[in-house]
């Protein structure tokens, strides 16, 4: 009969390995058409929902879901030359970077912070235990029609 005395220690190691080592596996992301691709080495520096009116307009939604990644943990893997920047006239700190093939917003560097802003919806292989959004910013500017997801029915398909 095999020795079972090491089984608990083995299970603890496997649990540690999956939670701490594999959690450091790269996150891959891409635009809608797949022409622009990137890789992130976790962990994320921050993850926020932004409800400012500029993010509402740029995303066409109630808010932007923005992940922030230290520049040293980010690399382009394809299509960087396809990225264009739209500087909002009169804005000192707001511009939109997008793929010229499909129009998707794409990551961009925030030089003053040494980070990149990554639209979280672009991450292709986000694990179930990925960092969750920590907060919502510019809450007072949220869309008047916005209802937090916990306050309405949710469905897995069109109804």
Coordinates of C-alpha atoms in Angstrom, one line a residue:
X1 CA 0.0 0.0 0.0
X2 CA 1.4 3.4 -0.9
X3 CA 2.4 5.8 1.8
X4 CA -0.3 8.4 2.4
X5 CA 1.6 10.6 4.8
X6 CA 2.8 13.0 2.1
X7 CA -0.6 13.4 0.5
X8 CA -1.7 16.5 2.6
X9 CA 1.7 18.3 2.0
X10 CA 1.4 17.4 -1.7
X11 CA -2.1 18.9 -1.9
X12 CA -1.0 22.0 -0.1
X13 CA 1.9 22.4 -2.6
X14 CA -0.4 21.9 -5.6
X15 CA -2.8 24.5 -4.2
X16 CA 0.0 27.0 -3.7
X17 CA 1.4 26.3 -7.2
X18 CA -1.9 26.9 -8.9
X19 CA -2.7 30.0 -6.9
X20 CA 0.7 31.7 -6.9
X21 CA 2.8 30.4 -9.7
X22 CA 0.2 29.8 -12.4
X23 CA -1.5 33.0 -11.4
X24 CA 1.6 34.7 -12.7
X25 CA 1.0 33.3 -16.2
X26 CA 0.7 35.9 -18.9
X27 CA -2.6 37.5 -19.8
X28 CA -3.1 37.9 -23.5
X29 CA -5.3 40.5 -25.1
X30 CA -6.4 41.6 -28.6
X31 CA -8.6 44.0 -30.4
X32 CA -11.9 43.0 -32.0
X33 CA -10.3 42.0 -35.3
X34 CA -7.2 40.4 -33.7
X35 CA -4.7 42.7 -35.5
X36 CA -3.4 44.3 -32.3
X37 CA -2.2 41.9 -29.7
X38 CA -0.4 42.3 -26.3
X39 CA 0.7 40.4 -23.3
X40 CA 0.5 41.3 -19.6
X41 CA 2.5 39.8 -16.8
X42 CA 0.3 39.9 -13.7
X43 CA -0.5 41.3 -11.2
X44 CA -2.4 44.3 -12.3
X45 CA -1.6 47.6 -10.5
X46 CA -5.3 48.6 -10.4
X47 CA -8.6 47.9 -11.9
X48 CA -11.4 50.6 -11.9
X49 CA -14.7 51.4 -13.5
X50 CA -14.6 55.0 -14.8
X51 CA -18.0 56.8 -15.0
X52 CA -16.7 60.1 -16.3
X53 CA -18.6 61.5 -19.3
X54 CA -15.6 61.2 -21.5
X55 CA -15.2 57.5 -20.8
X56 CA -19.0 57.1 -21.4
X57 CA -18.6 58.7 -24.8
X58 CA -15.4 56.9 -25.7
X59 CA -16.8 53.5 -24.7
X60 CA -20.3 54.0 -25.8
X61 CA -21.4 52.5 -22.5
X62 CA -22.2 53.5 -18.9
X63 CA -18.5 53.3 -17.9
X64 CA -15.1 52.1 -19.0
X65 CA -13.5 49.1 -17.3
X66 CA -9.8 50.1 -17.1
X67 CA -7.0 47.9 -15.9
X68 CA -3.7 49.5 -15.1
X69 CA -0.4 47.7 -15.6
X70 CA 3.2 48.7 -14.9
X71 CA 4.9 49.4 -18.2
X72 CA 7.6 46.7 -17.4
X73 CA 4.8 44.1 -17.3
X74 CA 3.3 44.9 -20.7
X75 CA 4.5 44.1 -24.2
X76 CA 3.0 44.4 -27.7
X77 CA 3.0 41.1 -29.6
X78 CA 1.4 42.3 -32.9
X79 CA 0.0 45.3 -34.6
X80 CA 1.5 48.2 -32.7
X81 CA 1.9 50.1 -36.0
X82 CA -1.9 49.9 -36.5
X83 CA -2.6 52.1 -33.5
X84 CA -3.8 55.7 -33.9
X85 CA -4.4 58.3 -31.3
X86 CA -7.4 60.7 -31.2
X87 CA -6.5 63.6 -29.0
X88 CA -9.7 65.2 -27.6
X89 CA -9.5 68.9 -28.5
X90 CA -9.0 71.0 -25.4
X91 CA -8.3 68.1 -23.1
X92 CA -4.9 67.9 -21.4
X93 CA -5.3 64.3 -20.1
X94 CA -7.7 62.5 -22.4
X95 CA -7.2 60.9 -25.7
X96 CA -8.4 57.7 -27.3
X97 CA -6.1 55.1 -28.8
X98 CA -7.7 52.7 -31.3
X99 CA -7.0 50.0 -33.8
X100 CA -7.2 51.4 -37.3
X101 CA -8.5 48.1 -38.7
X102 CA -11.6 47.6 -36.4
X103 CA -11.8 50.7 -34.3
X104 CA -11.4 48.9 -30.9
X105 CA -9.9 51.0 -28.1
X106 CA -6.5 49.6 -27.3
X107 CA -4.0 50.0 -24.4
X108 CA -2.0 53.2 -24.1
X109 CA 0.8 54.4 -21.9
X110 CA 0.4 56.9 -19.1
X111 CA 4.0 58.2 -19.0
X112 CA 3.5 60.2 -15.8
X113 CA 2.5 57.0 -13.9
X114 CA 4.8 54.5 -15.7
X115 CA 1.7 52.4 -16.4
X116 CA -0.5 51.4 -19.3
X117 CA -4.3 51.7 -19.3
X118 CA -5.7 48.5 -20.7
X119 CA -9.4 48.3 -21.6
X120 CA -10.2 45.2 -19.6
X121 CA -12.6 43.8 -22.2
X122 CA -9.6 43.2 -24.5
X123 CA -8.1 40.6 -22.2
X124 CA -8.7 37.2 -23.9
X125 CA -7.7 34.8 -21.2
X126 CA -8.7 36.5 -17.9
X127 CA -8.8 33.8 -15.2
X128 CA -11.8 33.5 -12.9
X129 CA -9.6 34.8 -10.0
X130 CA -8.3 37.8 -11.8
X131 CA -8.2 41.0 -9.8
X132 CA -11.7 42.4 -9.6
X133 CA -12.4 46.1 -10.1
X134 CA -11.5 47.9 -6.8
X135 CA -13.8 50.9 -7.2
X136 CA -15.8 53.1 -9.5
X137 CA -14.5 56.6 -10.1
X138 CA -16.4 59.7 -11.2
X139 CA -19.5 58.1 -9.7
X140 CA -21.3 61.5 -9.5
X141 CA -21.0 61.6 -13.3
X142 CA -22.5 58.2 -13.9
X143 CA -25.2 57.9 -16.6
X144 CA -28.6 58.7 -15.2
X145 CA -29.9 55.5 -16.6
X146 CA -27.2 53.3 -15.1
X147 CA -28.4 50.5 -12.9
X148 CA -25.7 48.4 -11.0
X149 CA -25.9 44.7 -12.2
X150 CA -26.9 43.4 -8.8
X151 CA -30.1 45.5 -9.0
X152 CA -31.5 44.0 -12.2
X153 CA -32.2 40.5 -13.6
X154 CA -29.2 38.9 -15.5
X155 CA -29.5 36.4 -18.4
X156 CA -27.0 34.3 -20.3
X157 CA -28.5 35.1 -23.7
X158 CA -30.9 37.4 -25.5
X159 CA -34.4 37.4 -24.0

